[in-house]
Coordinates of C-alpha atoms in Angstrom, one line a residue:
M106 CA 65.6 90.7 112.3
E107 CA 62.2 91.3 110.8
K108 CA 60.3 94.1 112.3
K109 CA 56.6 93.8 112.8
L110 CA 54.0 96.4 113.5
A111 CA 52.5 96.4 116.9
K112 CA 48.8 95.6 117.1
P113 CA 46.4 97.4 119.5
S114 CA 45.2 95.1 122.3
N115 CA 41.9 96.6 123.0
S116 CA 39.7 93.5 123.3
G117 CA 36.3 95.3 123.1
M118 CA 37.3 97.0 120.1
E119 CA 38.6 93.8 118.7
K120 CA 35.3 92.1 119.4
G121 CA 33.3 94.8 117.7
I122 CA 35.6 94.8 114.7
S123 CA 35.5 91.1 114.6
Q124 CA 31.8 91.0 114.3
G125 CA 31.8 93.6 111.7
S126 CA 34.5 91.8 109.7
I127 CA 32.5 88.6 109.7
S128 CA 29.6 90.4 108.2
I129 CA 31.7 91.9 105.5
T130 CA 33.4 88.6 104.8
D131 CA 30.1 86.8 104.3
E132 CA 29.0 89.5 102.0
M133 CA 32.1 89.3 100.1
E134 CA 31.9 85.5 99.9
K135 CA 28.5 85.8 98.6
K136 CA 29.7 88.3 96.0
R137 CA 32.6 86.1 95.2
E138 CA 30.4 83.1 94.9
L139 CA 28.1 85.0 92.7
A140 CA 31.0 86.2 90.6
R141 CA 32.3 82.7 90.4
K142 CA 28.9 81.4 89.4
H143 CA 28.5 84.2 87.0
A144 CA 32.0 83.4 85.6
Q145 CA 31.1 79.7 85.5
D146 CA 27.9 80.6 83.7
K147 CA 29.9 82.7 81.2
V148 CA 32.4 79.8 80.7
K149 CA 29.5 77.4 80.4
A150 CA 27.8 79.7 78.0
R151 CA 31.0 80.2 76.0
T152 CA 31.6 76.4 76.0
L153 CA 28.0 75.8 74.9
A154 CA 28.5 78.4 72.3
K155 CA 31.7 76.9 71.1
Q156 CA 30.1 73.4 71.3
Q157 CA 27.2 74.7 69.3
Q158 CA 29.6 76.3 66.9
L159 CA 31.6 73.0 66.6
A160 CA 28.4 71.1 66.3
E161 CA 27.3 73.4 63.5
R162 CA 30.7 73.0 61.8
I163 CA 30.4 69.2 62.2
A164 CA 26.9 69.3 60.7
V165 CA 28.1 71.4 57.8
A166 CA 31.1 69.1 57.3
T167 CA 28.7 66.1 57.6
E168 CA 26.5 67.6 54.9
Q169 CA 29.5 68.2 52.7
L170 CA 30.6 64.7 53.4
A171 CA 27.2 63.3 52.4
S172 CA 27.2 65.5 49.3
G173 CA 30.7 64.3 48.4
I174 CA 29.7 60.7 48.9
E175 CA 26.6 61.3 46.7
E176 CA 28.9 62.8 44.0
A177 CA 31.4 59.9 44.3
S178 CA 28.5 57.4 44.2
S179 CA 27.1 59.2 41.1
A180 CA 30.6 59.1 39.5
A181 CA 30.8 55.4 40.3
E182 CA 27.5 54.8 38.6
E183 CA 28.7 56.8 35.5
L184 CA 31.9 54.8 35.7
G185 CA 29.9 51.6 35.9
A186 CA 27.8 52.5 32.8
T187 CA 31.0 53.4 30.9
M188 CA 32.6 50.1 32.0
A189 CA 29.5 48.2 30.8
Q190 CA 29.8 49.9 27.4
I191 CA 33.5 49.1 27.3
A192 CA 32.8 45.5 28.2
R193 CA 30.1 45.3 25.5
G194 CA 32.6 46.9 23.0
A195 CA 35.2 44.4 24.1
N196 CA 32.9 41.5 23.6
E197 CA 31.8 42.8 20.2
A198 CA 35.5 43.3 19.3
S199 CA 36.2 39.7 20.4
S200 CA 33.3 38.5 18.4
A201 CA 34.3 40.6 15.4
A202 CA 37.9 39.3 15.7
E203 CA 36.6 35.7 15.7
E204 CA 34.5 36.5 12.6
S205 CA 37.5 38.1 11.0
R206 CA 39.6 35.1 11.8
A207 CA 37.0 32.8 10.3
A208 CA 36.9 34.9 7.2
I209 CA 40.7 35.0 7.0
N210 CA 40.9 31.3 7.5
Q211 CA 38.7 30.9 4.4
I212 CA 41.0 33.3 2.5
D213 CA 44.0 31.3 3.8
K214 CA 42.5 28.0 2.6
A215 CA 41.5 29.6 -0.7
S216 CA 45.1 31.0 -1.2
V217 CA 46.5 27.5 -0.4
V218 CA 44.2 25.9 -3.0
A219 CA 45.0 28.7 -5.4
E220 CA 48.7 28.2 -4.9
K221 CA 48.4 24.5 -5.4
N222 CA 46.2 24.9 -8.5
A223 CA 48.6 27.6 -9.8
K224 CA 51.6 25.4 -9.4
E225 CA 49.9 22.4 -11.1
S226 CA 48.6 24.7 -13.8
L227 CA 52.1 26.1 -14.3
E228 CA 53.5 22.6 -14.7
R229 CA 50.7 21.8 -17.1
V230 CA 51.2 25.0 -19.1
N231 CA 55.0 24.3 -19.4
I232 CA 54.3 20.7 -20.5
A233 CA 51.6 21.9 -22.9
K234 CA 54.0 24.6 -24.2
E235 CA 56.7 22.1 -24.8
L236 CA 54.2 19.7 -26.5
I237 CA 52.9 22.6 -28.7
E238 CA 56.4 23.4 -29.7
N239 CA 57.2 19.8 -30.5
T240 CA 53.8 19.4 -32.3
S241 CA 54.5 22.6 -34.3
N242 CA 58.0 21.2 -35.2
D243 CA 56.4 17.9 -36.2
I244 CA 53.9 19.6 -38.4
E245 CA 56.7 21.7 -40.0
M246 CA 58.5 18.4 -40.7
M247 CA 55.3 17.0 -42.0
I248 CA 54.8 20.0 -44.3
K249 CA 58.3 19.4 -45.5
G250 CA 57.6 15.8 -46.2
I251 CA 54.3 16.5 -47.9
K252 CA 55.9 19.3 -49.9
E253 CA 58.7 16.9 -51.0
S254 CA 56.0 14.3 -51.9
A255 CA 54.1 16.9 -53.9
E256 CA 57.3 18.0 -55.7
T257 CA 58.1 14.3 -56.4
N258 CA 54.7 14.0 -57.9
L259 CA 55.2 17.1 -60.0
E260 CA 58.5 15.7 -61.2
S261 CA 56.8 12.4 -61.9
V262 CA 54.3 14.4 -64.1
K263 CA 57.2 15.5 -66.2
L264 CA 58.5 12.0 -66.5
V265 CA 55.1 10.6 -67.3
G266 CA 54.9 13.4 -69.9
E267 CA 58.1 12.1 -71.4
L268 CA 56.4 8.7 -71.6
E269 CA 53.7 10.3 -73.8
N270 CA 56.4 11.8 -76.0
Q271 CA 58.2 8.4 -76.2
S272 CA 54.9 6.7 -77.1
N273 CA 54.3 9.3 -79.8
E274 CA 57.7 8.5 -81.2
I275 CA 56.8 4.8 -81.2
G276 CA 53.5 5.7 -82.9
E277 CA 55.4 7.5 -85.6
I278 CA 57.8 4.6 -86.1
V279 CA 54.9 2.2 -86.2
Q280 CA 53.4 4.3 -88.9
A281 CA 56.6 3.9 -90.8
V282 CA 56.4 0.1 -90.2
V283 CA 52.8 0.2 -91.6
R284 CA 54.0 2.1 -94.6
I285 CA 56.8 -0.4 -95.1
A286 CA 54.2 -3.2 -94.8
D287 CA 52.0 -1.5 -97.4
Q288 CA 54.9 -1.0 -99.7
T289 CA 56.1 -4.6 -99.1
N290 CA 52.6 -5.8 -99.9
L291 CA 52.6 -3.8 -103.2
L292 CA 56.0 -5.2 -104.0
A293 CA 54.7 -8.7 -103.3
L294 CA 51.9 -7.9 -105.8
N295 CA 54.5 -6.8 -108.3
A296 CA 56.5 -9.9 -107.7
A297 CA 53.3 -12.0 -108.4
I298 CA 52.9 -10.1 -111.6
E299 CA 56.5 -10.7 -112.6
A300 CA 56.0 -14.4 -111.7
A301 CA 53.0 -14.6 -114.0
R302 CA 55.0 -13.0 -116.8
A303 CA 57.8 -15.5 -116.3
G304 CA 55.4 -18.4 -116.8
E305 CA 57.1 -21.7 -116.0
H306 CA 60.2 -19.8 -114.9
G307 CA 58.2 -17.7 -112.4
K308 CA 56.7 -20.5 -110.3
G309 CA 59.3 -19.8 -107.5
F310 CA 58.6 -16.1 -107.8
A311 CA 54.9 -16.8 -107.1
V312 CA 55.6 -18.7 -104.0
V313 CA 58.0 -16.0 -102.7
A314 CA 55.6 -13.3 -103.5
D315 CA 52.7 -15.1 -101.8
E316 CA 54.8 -15.5 -98.6
V317 CA 56.0 -11.9 -98.7
R318 CA 52.4 -10.7 -99.0
N319 CA 51.4 -12.9 -96.0
L320 CA 54.3 -11.5 -93.9
A321 CA 53.5 -8.0 -94.9
E322 CA 49.9 -8.5 -93.7
I323 CA 51.3 -9.9 -90.4
S324 CA 53.6 -6.9 -90.1
E325 CA 50.9 -4.5 -90.8
K326 CA 48.5 -6.2 -88.4
S327 CA 51.3 -6.2 -85.7
A328 CA 52.0 -2.5 -86.4
R329 CA 48.3 -1.7 -86.0
N330 CA 48.2 -3.7 -82.7
I331 CA 51.2 -1.6 -81.5
T332 CA 49.3 1.5 -82.5
E333 CA 46.4 0.4 -80.4
L334 CA 48.7 -0.3 -77.4
V335 CA 50.4 3.1 -77.9
N336 CA 47.0 4.8 -77.9
E337 CA 46.3 2.8 -74.7
I338 CA 49.5 4.0 -73.2
Q339 CA 48.8 7.6 -74.2
N340 CA 45.3 7.4 -72.7
N341 CA 46.6 5.8 -69.5
V342 CA 49.4 8.4 -69.3
K343 CA 46.9 11.2 -69.5
I344 CA 44.9 9.6 -66.7
V345 CA 48.0 9.1 -64.6
V346 CA 49.2 12.6 -65.3
A347 CA 45.8 14.0 -64.2
D348 CA 45.8 11.8 -61.1
I349 CA 49.4 12.8 -60.2
Q350 CA 48.6 16.5 -60.8
N351 CA 45.5 16.3 -58.7
A352 CA 47.4 14.5 -56.0
G353 CA 50.2 17.1 -56.2
K354 CA 47.6 19.9 -56.1
A355 CA 45.8 18.3 -53.2
A356 CA 49.1 17.8 -51.4
N357 CA 50.0 21.5 -51.9
E358 CA 46.6 22.5 -50.6
E359 CA 47.2 20.3 -47.5
V360 CA 50.6 22.0 -47.2
E361 CA 48.8 25.4 -47.1
K362 CA 46.3 24.1 -44.5
A363 CA 49.1 22.6 -42.5
K364 CA 50.9 26.0 -42.6
K365 CA 47.8 27.6 -41.1
T366 CA 47.7 24.9 -38.4
T367 CA 51.3 25.7 -37.7
A368 CA 50.6 29.4 -37.6
D369 CA 47.7 28.7 -35.2
L370 CA 50.0 26.6 -33.0
V371 CA 52.5 29.4 -33.0
K372 CA 49.8 31.7 -31.9
I373 CA 48.6 29.2 -29.2
N374 CA 52.2 28.9 -28.0
E375 CA 52.6 32.7 -27.8
E376 CA 49.2 33.1 -26.0
I377 CA 50.0 30.2 -23.6
I378 CA 53.1 32.2 -22.6
T379 CA 50.7 35.0 -21.4
V380 CA 48.7 32.3 -19.6
R381 CA 51.9 31.0 -18.0
D382 CA 52.9 34.4 -16.9
G383 CA 49.4 35.0 -15.5
V384 CA 49.4 31.7 -13.7
A385 CA 52.9 32.6 -12.3
E386 CA 51.5 35.9 -11.0
I387 CA 48.5 34.0 -9.5
S388 CA 51.0 31.7 -7.8
Q389 CA 52.9 34.7 -6.4
N390 CA 49.6 36.4 -5.4
A391 CA 48.5 33.2 -3.7
V392 CA 51.8 33.1 -1.8
D393 CA 51.4 36.8 -0.8
A394 CA 47.8 36.1 0.2
N395 CA 48.8 33.1 2.2
K396 CA 51.5 35.1 4.0
G397 CA 49.2 38.1 4.5
A398 CA 46.5 35.8 5.8
G399 CA 49.0 34.3 8.3
E400 CA 50.0 37.8 9.4
F401 CA 46.3 38.8 9.6
L402 CA 45.5 35.8 11.8
V403 CA 48.4 36.8 14.1
L404 CA 46.9 40.3 14.3
A405 CA 43.4 39.0 14.8
E406 CA 44.7 36.7 17.6
Q407 CA 46.4 39.7 19.2
V408 CA 43.2 41.8 18.8
A409 CA 41.2 38.9 20.4
V410 CA 43.7 38.7 23.3
A411 CA 43.6 42.4 23.7
A412 CA 39.8 42.4 23.6
D413 CA 39.7 39.5 26.1
Q414 CA 42.1 41.4 28.4
Q415 CA 40.0 44.5 28.0
S416 CA 36.9 42.6 28.7
S417 CA 38.5 41.0 31.8
A418 CA 39.7 44.4 33.0
A419 CA 36.3 45.9 32.4
E420 CA 34.7 43.1 34.4
E421 CA 37.2 43.6 37.2
V422 CA 36.5 47.3 37.2
E423 CA 32.8 46.5 37.3
K424 CA 33.4 44.2 40.3
S425 CA 35.4 47.0 41.9
I426 CA 32.7 49.5 41.2
Q427 CA 30.1 47.1 42.8
M428 CA 32.4 46.9 45.8
Q429 CA 32.7 50.6 45.7
N430 CA 29.0 51.1 45.5
R431 CA 28.6 48.9 48.6
A432 CA 31.2 51.0 50.3
F433 CA 29.4 54.1 49.2
N434 CA 26.2 52.7 50.6
E435 CA 27.9 52.1 53.9
L436 CA 29.4 55.6 53.6
N437 CA 26.0 57.1 53.0
A438 CA 24.6 55.2 56.0
G439 CA 27.6 56.3 58.1
A440 CA 27.3 59.9 56.9
A441 CA 23.6 59.8 57.7
D442 CA 24.5 58.5 61.2
L443 CA 27.2 61.1 61.5
A444 CA 24.8 63.9 60.5
Q445 CA 22.3 62.7 63.1
M446 CA 25.1 62.6 65.7
A447 CA 26.0 66.2 64.7
E448 CA 22.4 67.3 65.2
D449 CA 22.2 65.4 68.5
L450 CA 25.4 67.1 69.5
K451 CA 23.8 70.5 69.2
V452 CA 21.4 69.7 72.1
S453 CA 23.5 67.0 73.9
T454 CA 24.0 67.4 77.6
D455 CA 26.9 65.0 77.6
A456 CA 29.2 66.5 74.9
Q457 CA 32.0 64.3 76.0
K458 CA 30.2 61.1 75.3
S459 CA 28.6 62.4 72.1
S460 CA 31.9 63.6 70.8
E461 CA 33.5 60.3 71.5
S462 CA 30.7 58.5 69.6
L463 CA 31.1 61.1 66.8
A464 CA 34.9 60.5 66.7
A465 CA 34.4 56.7 66.6
A466 CA 31.9 57.1 63.7
A467 CA 34.3 59.4 61.9
E468 CA 37.1 56.9 62.3
E469 CA 34.9 54.2 60.9
L470 CA 33.9 56.4 58.0
S471 CA 37.6 57.2 57.5
A472 CA 38.4 53.5 57.2
N473 CA 35.5 53.1 54.6
V474 CA 36.8 56.1 52.7
E475 CA 40.3 54.7 52.7
E476 CA 39.0 51.4 51.4
A477 CA 36.9 53.1 48.7
N478 CA 39.9 55.3 47.8
S479 CA 42.1 52.2 47.5
T480 CA 39.4 50.7 45.2
A481 CA 39.3 53.9 43.2
N482 CA 43.1 53.8 42.7
E483 CA 42.8 50.2 41.5
I484 CA 40.0 51.3 39.1
L485 CA 42.3 54.1 37.9
K486 CA 45.1 51.6 37.2
A487 CA 42.6 49.3 35.4
M488 CA 41.4 52.2 33.3
Q489 CA 45.0 53.0 32.4
Q490 CA 45.4 49.4 31.3
I491 CA 42.1 49.5 29.3
A492 CA 43.2 52.8 27.7
S493 CA 46.6 51.2 26.8
G494 CA 44.8 48.1 25.5
A495 CA 42.5 50.3 23.4
Q496 CA 45.4 52.1 21.9
A497 CA 47.2 48.9 21.2
Q498 CA 44.0 47.5 19.7
A499 CA 43.7 50.6 17.5
E500 CA 47.2 50.1 16.3
L501 CA 46.5 46.5 15.6
T502 CA 43.3 47.3 13.7
D503 CA 45.1 49.9 11.7
N504 CA 47.8 47.3 10.7
A505 CA 45.0 44.8 10.0
A506 CA 43.2 47.4 7.8
K507 CA 46.4 47.9 5.8
L508 CA 46.9 44.2 5.6
A509 CA 43.3 43.7 4.5
E510 CA 43.9 46.2 1.7
R511 CA 47.0 44.3 0.7
L512 CA 45.0 41.0 0.7
A513 CA 42.3 42.7 -1.3
V514 CA 44.8 43.7 -3.9
A515 CA 46.2 40.2 -4.0
A516 CA 42.7 38.6 -4.2
K517 CA 41.6 41.1 -6.9
Q518 CA 44.8 40.4 -8.9
M519 CA 44.2 36.7 -8.5
S520 CA 40.6 37.1 -9.7
E521 CA 41.6 39.3 -12.7
R522 CA 44.4 36.9 -13.7
A523 CA 42.3 33.8 -13.2
K524 CA 39.5 35.3 -15.3
F525 CA 42.0 36.4 -18.0
S526 CA 43.6 32.9 -18.0
A527 CA 40.2 31.2 -18.1
D528 CA 39.0 33.4 -21.0
K529 CA 42.3 33.0 -22.8
I530 CA 42.2 29.2 -22.3
E531 CA 38.7 29.0 -23.7
E532 CA 39.8 31.0 -26.7
L533 CA 42.8 28.7 -27.2
Q534 CA 40.5 25.7 -26.7
N535 CA 38.3 26.9 -29.6
L536 CA 41.4 27.5 -31.7
L537 CA 42.8 24.1 -30.7
E538 CA 39.5 22.4 -31.6
A539 CA 39.6 24.0 -35.0
N540 CA 43.2 22.8 -35.4
K541 CA 42.2 19.2 -34.4
I542 CA 39.5 19.3 -37.1
A543 CA 42.1 20.7 -39.5
V544 CA 44.6 18.0 -38.7
D545 CA 41.9 15.3 -39.1
N546 CA 41.1 16.8 -42.5
L547 CA 44.8 16.9 -43.2
I548 CA 45.0 13.2 -42.4
A549 CA 42.1 12.5 -44.7
G550 CA 43.6 14.6 -47.4
I551 CA 47.1 13.1 -47.1
S552 CA 45.5 9.6 -47.0
A553 CA 43.5 10.4 -50.1
S554 CA 46.6 11.7 -51.8
A555 CA 48.6 8.6 -50.8
E556 CA 45.8 6.3 -52.1
S557 CA 45.7 8.3 -55.3
S558 CA 49.5 8.0 -55.6
M559 CA 49.2 4.2 -55.0
V560 CA 46.6 4.0 -57.8
S561 CA 48.9 6.1 -60.0
A562 CA 51.8 3.8 -59.3
K563 CA 49.5 0.8 -60.1
N564 CA 48.5 2.4 -63.4
I565 CA 52.1 3.1 -64.2
K566 CA 53.0 -0.5 -63.5
N567 CA 50.1 -1.5 -65.8
L568 CA 51.8 0.6 -68.5
E569 CA 54.9 -1.6 -68.0
E570 CA 52.7 -4.6 -68.9
T571 CA 51.5 -2.8 -72.0
T572 CA 55.1 -2.1 -73.1
R573 CA 56.0 -5.7 -72.6
R574 CA 53.1 -6.6 -75.0
I575 CA 54.5 -4.1 -77.4
D576 CA 57.9 -5.6 -77.0
K577 CA 56.5 -9.0 -77.9
I578 CA 54.7 -7.6 -81.0
V579 CA 58.0 -5.9 -82.0
D580 CA 59.7 -9.2 -81.7
A581 CA 57.1 -10.7 -84.1
I582 CA 57.7 -7.8 -86.5
V583 CA 61.4 -8.5 -86.3
N584 CA 60.8 -12.1 -87.1
V585 CA 58.7 -11.0 -90.1
S586 CA 61.4 -8.7 -91.2
I587 CA 64.0 -11.5 -91.0
Q588 CA 61.7 -13.9 -92.9
T589 CA 60.9 -11.2 -95.4
N590 CA 64.6 -10.6 -95.9
M591 CA 65.2 -14.3 -96.3
L592 CA 62.4 -14.5 -98.8
A593 CA 63.9 -11.6 -100.7
V594 CA 67.2 -13.4 -100.8
N595 CA 65.4 -16.5 -102.0
G596 CA 63.7 -14.4 -104.6
S597 CA 67.0 -13.0 -105.8
I598 CA 68.3 -16.6 -106.1
E599 CA 65.2 -17.6 -108.1
A600 CA 65.6 -14.5 -110.3
A601 CA 69.2 -15.4 -110.9
R602 CA 68.2 -18.9 -111.9
A603 CA 65.5 -17.6 -114.2
G604 CA 68.0 -15.5 -116.0
E605 CA 66.4 -13.1 -118.4
F606 CA 63.0 -13.9 -117.1
G607 CA 64.0 -13.1 -113.5
R608 CA 65.3 -9.5 -114.0
G609 CA 62.1 -7.8 -112.9
F610 CA 61.7 -10.1 -110.0
S611 CA 65.3 -9.4 -109.0
V612 CA 64.5 -5.7 -108.8
V613 CA 61.4 -6.4 -106.7
A614 CA 63.3 -8.8 -104.4
G615 CA 66.0 -6.1 -103.9
D616 CA 63.3 -3.6 -103.0
I617 CA 61.6 -6.0 -100.6
R618 CA 65.0 -6.7 -99.0
A619 CA 65.6 -3.0 -98.6
L620 CA 62.1 -2.5 -97.0
A621 CA 62.8 -5.5 -94.7
N622 CA 66.0 -3.9 -93.6
E623 CA 64.3 -0.6 -93.0
S624 CA 61.6 -2.4 -91.0
A625 CA 64.2 -4.1 -88.9
E626 CA 65.9 -0.7 -88.2
N627 CA 62.5 0.7 -87.2
T628 CA 61.8 -2.3 -84.9
D629 CA 65.2 -1.7 -83.3
K630 CA 64.2 1.9 -82.7
I631 CA 60.9 0.8 -81.2
K632 CA 62.7 -1.7 -78.9
D633 CA 65.0 1.1 -77.7
L634 CA 62.0 3.3 -77.1
V635 CA 60.1 0.6 -75.3
R636 CA 63.2 -0.1 -73.1
G637 CA 63.4 3.6 -72.4
I638 CA 59.7 3.7 -71.6
Q639 CA 60.0 0.7 -69.3
N640 CA 62.9 2.3 -67.5
Q641 CA 61.0 5.5 -67.3
I642 CA 57.9 3.6 -66.0
Q643 CA 60.1 1.9 -63.3
R644 CA 61.5 5.2 -62.3
V645 CA 58.2 7.0 -62.2
A646 CA 56.6 4.0 -60.4
A647 CA 59.4 4.0 -57.8
D648 CA 59.0 7.8 -57.3
I649 CA 55.3 7.6 -57.0
D650 CA 55.5 4.6 -54.7
L651 CA 58.1 6.5 -52.6
S652 CA 55.7 9.5 -52.6
S653 CA 52.8 7.4 -51.4
K654 CA 54.9 5.8 -48.7
T655 CA 56.1 9.2 -47.7
S656 CA 52.5 10.4 -47.5
L657 CA 51.5 7.4 -45.5
A658 CA 54.4 8.1 -43.1
E659 CA 53.1 11.7 -42.8
V660 CA 49.7 10.3 -42.0
E661 CA 51.2 8.4 -39.1
K662 CA 52.9 11.6 -38.0
A663 CA 49.7 13.5 -38.3
R664 CA 48.0 10.9 -36.1
K665 CA 50.7 11.5 -33.6
T666 CA 50.0 15.2 -33.9
T667 CA 46.3 14.5 -33.3
H668 CA 47.3 12.5 -30.1
N669 CA 49.5 15.5 -29.0
L670 CA 46.7 17.9 -29.7
N671 CA 44.4 15.7 -27.6
V672 CA 46.9 15.7 -24.7
I673 CA 47.2 19.5 -25.1
E674 CA 43.5 19.8 -25.0
E675 CA 43.3 17.7 -21.9
S676 CA 45.9 19.9 -20.3
M677 CA 43.9 23.0 -21.3
I678 CA 40.8 21.5 -19.7
R679 CA 42.7 20.9 -16.5
I680 CA 44.2 24.4 -16.6
L681 CA 40.8 25.9 -17.2
E682 CA 39.3 24.0 -14.3
G683 CA 42.2 25.2 -12.1
A684 CA 41.7 28.8 -13.3
R685 CA 37.9 28.6 -12.6
E686 CA 38.6 27.2 -9.2
I687 CA 41.1 30.0 -8.5
L688 CA 38.5 32.5 -9.8
K689 CA 35.8 31.1 -7.6
G690 CA 38.2 31.0 -4.6
S691 CA 39.4 34.6 -5.2
E692 CA 35.8 35.8 -5.5
E693 CA 34.9 34.1 -2.3
S694 CA 38.0 35.5 -0.7
L695 CA 37.0 39.0 -1.8
V696 CA 33.6 38.4 -0.1
A697 CA 35.2 37.0 3.0
L698 CA 37.7 39.9 2.9
E699 CA 34.8 42.4 3.0
Q700 CA 33.5 40.5 6.0
A701 CA 36.9 40.6 7.6
K702 CA 37.2 44.4 6.8
K703 CA 33.8 44.9 8.4
G704 CA 35.1 43.1 11.5
V705 CA 38.2 45.2 11.5
D706 CA 36.1 48.4 11.2
Q707 CA 33.9 47.1 14.0
I708 CA 36.9 46.4 16.1
A709 CA 38.4 49.8 15.3
T710 CA 35.1 51.5 16.3
A711 CA 35.0 49.5 19.5
A712 CA 38.6 50.4 20.2
Q713 CA 37.9 54.1 19.5
E714 CA 34.8 53.9 21.8
A715 CA 36.8 52.0 24.4
S716 CA 39.6 54.7 24.2
S717 CA 37.0 57.5 24.4
G718 CA 35.2 55.6 27.2
A719 CA 38.5 54.9 29.0
E720 CA 39.3 58.6 28.8
Q721 CA 35.9 59.5 30.2
A722 CA 36.2 56.8 32.8
A723 CA 39.7 57.9 33.7
A724 CA 38.4 61.4 34.1
A725 CA 35.6 60.1 36.3
A726 CA 38.0 58.0 38.2
N727 CA 40.3 60.9 38.7
Q728 CA 37.4 63.0 39.8
Q729 CA 36.3 60.2 42.1
A730 CA 39.8 60.0 43.5
K731 CA 39.8 63.7 44.0
G732 CA 36.4 63.5 45.7
M733 CA 37.6 60.6 47.9
Q734 CA 40.5 62.8 48.9
E735 CA 38.1 65.5 49.8
L736 CA 36.0 63.0 51.7
A737 CA 39.0 61.9 53.6
E738 CA 39.8 65.6 54.4
A739 CA 36.2 66.2 55.4
I740 CA 36.3 63.2 57.7
E741 CA 39.6 64.3 59.0
E742 CA 38.1 67.7 59.8
I743 CA 35.1 66.0 61.5
S744 CA 37.5 63.9 63.5
G745 CA 39.5 66.9 64.5
L746 CA 36.4 68.8 65.6
A747 CA 35.3 65.7 67.6
D748 CA 38.7 65.6 69.3
E749 CA 38.4 69.3 70.0
L750 CA 35.0 68.7 71.6
Q751 CA 36.4 65.9 73.7
N752 CA 39.0 68.2 75.0
M753 CA 36.6 71.0 76.0

C-alpha cells in the first residue's frame, strides 16, 4: 500500500500560499512563453539562415548550371562549325570522286580502244610479217630465176662466139674455093691455049675450056657471095654477143638490186618483230589499264558512297546540333528562371511554395538536360561513324593512289610503245617505199632485159636465114664442081681423041678435075659447118628464147611482189593509224590520270581533314557529354536542395 505524506489543512495559510503561487506561476508562464518565443525566434533565425544558406547554394549551383550550359552551347557551336567543315569536305570528296570517275571512265574507254587497236594491229603485223617473208622468198626465187637467165645468156655468148669461129672457118674454106676458082680459071686459059695449038683438033678443047672458065667465074662469084654472107654473120654475131652481154650484165645488176631489196625486206621483217612485240606489250598494258580502271571505278564508287554516308552523317549531326541548340536555349531560359527563383528564394516568405516551384523547374531542366545528353550521345556515335568512314576513305584513297600510279605506269608504257611503234612504222614505210621503187625499177630492168633477149633471139634466127642462103650458094658451087668435073672428063675424052695433039689438054683436064674434086670437098666442109651453125643457132635461139620467157615470168612475179608490197604498205598505214590513236588515247589518259590523281589527293585531304575534324568533334562531343553529366549533377544538386527546403 502506497504511503502518502500528510498535508497541512490550515485553510488560511493555504489561501495565502495559493495567491502567492498564482503570481509565481504567471511569472513563470511569462518567462516560459518568452523562452519559447525566444527559442522559436532562434529556430526561425536558424531556419532562415539555413534557408538563406540553401538559397545561396542554389544560386551558386544555378550560376554553375548557367555557366555549364553556356560552355555546352559553345561546344555545340564549335561542333556545328566542325560538322559544317566535314560536310563541305564530304561534298568536295564526293565531287572529286565523281570527277575521278569521269576521268577513269575516259581512261577505261581509251584502254578499250587501245586494246582493240592493239589486237587489230597485232593481227595486221602478223599478216604483214608473213607476207614480207613470202615476198622475200618470192624475190629470192626471182633472183634465182634472173641469175639463171643471166647465166644462160652468158652461156649463149659462148655459143654465139663459137658461131663466129665457125663462120671464120667457112670464110677460110671460101677463100680456098676462091683460090680453086682462080686456079680453075687459069687452067681454063691454059686449056684454051692448048686448043689453039691443036688447031682443028682443039675445037672441042676450046668449048670445054670456055665452059670451065664460065663455071670458074660462077664459083668465084658464089664464093665471094658466101664471103659477104659470112661477114654479115660475123657482124650480126658481134651485135648479138654485145646485146646478150649487155642483157646478162643488166640482169646481174638487177640481181644485185634485188639482193638489196631482199636485205631490206629481211630488215623490215626483223624490225616488224619489234613492232609486234611492242604492240603485244601495248595490248597487255591496255588489259592492265582496263582492269586497273575497273578497280579504280570500284574504289571511286566506294569513296563516293563513303563520302555520301559521311555527308549524311554530318547532316544528321548538324540537325542534332540544331536540336541541341534549341534545347540549350531552353536550358538557358530555364537556368535563368531557376537563377531568378534562387534569388527570390533568398527573400521569400513562403519557402515551401518557392522551393516547390524551384523543384519543379529543376525537374523540367533535368528532363531537358537528359534530352540534350541523349542527343549528345547520338552525336558522339555519329562522330565515331564519321571517324570510321574517314579512316576507310583514307584507306580507299591510299589504294586509289597506288592504283593510279599503276595506271600511270601502264599509260606511260602504252604511250612510249605506241610512239616507238609509230616511229618504227614510219621508218619502215620509208624503207618499203624505197623498195617499191626498187621493185618497179627491177620490173623495168627485167622487162628491158627480156625485150633485149627477144631481139637477140630474133637476130639469131635471122642468122639462120643467112646460113640457109649460104647453103643454097654452096649447093650452086657443088653443081659447078660437078659440072666442072664432068667438063674435065669430057676434056680428057677429047684429049684422047686428039691423040698427040691432046696431050697438053689431057694434063690440064686432069688438073681441072683435081681442082673440081677439091672444090667439092670444100663445099662439103662448108655444108657441115653451115649445118653446125644452124644447129648452134637453133640451140642459142632456144636458150635465149627460154631466157626471155624466164625473164618475162620473173616480171610477172615482180608484179606480184609489187602487189604484196602494196598490201604490206596498206597494213603499215593501218598499223600506224592504230599506233597514233593509241598514242593519242594514252596521252589523253595521262592527262585524265593527272586529273584523277588530283581528285584522289583532294579526297585524301578531305578524308584527313574529316578525320582530324572528327577527332576534334569527338573531343568536343566527349567534353559536351562530360559537361552534360555535370549539368545533370548540378540540377540533381539543385533538386536535392529544393527538396531539403521543402522539408524544413
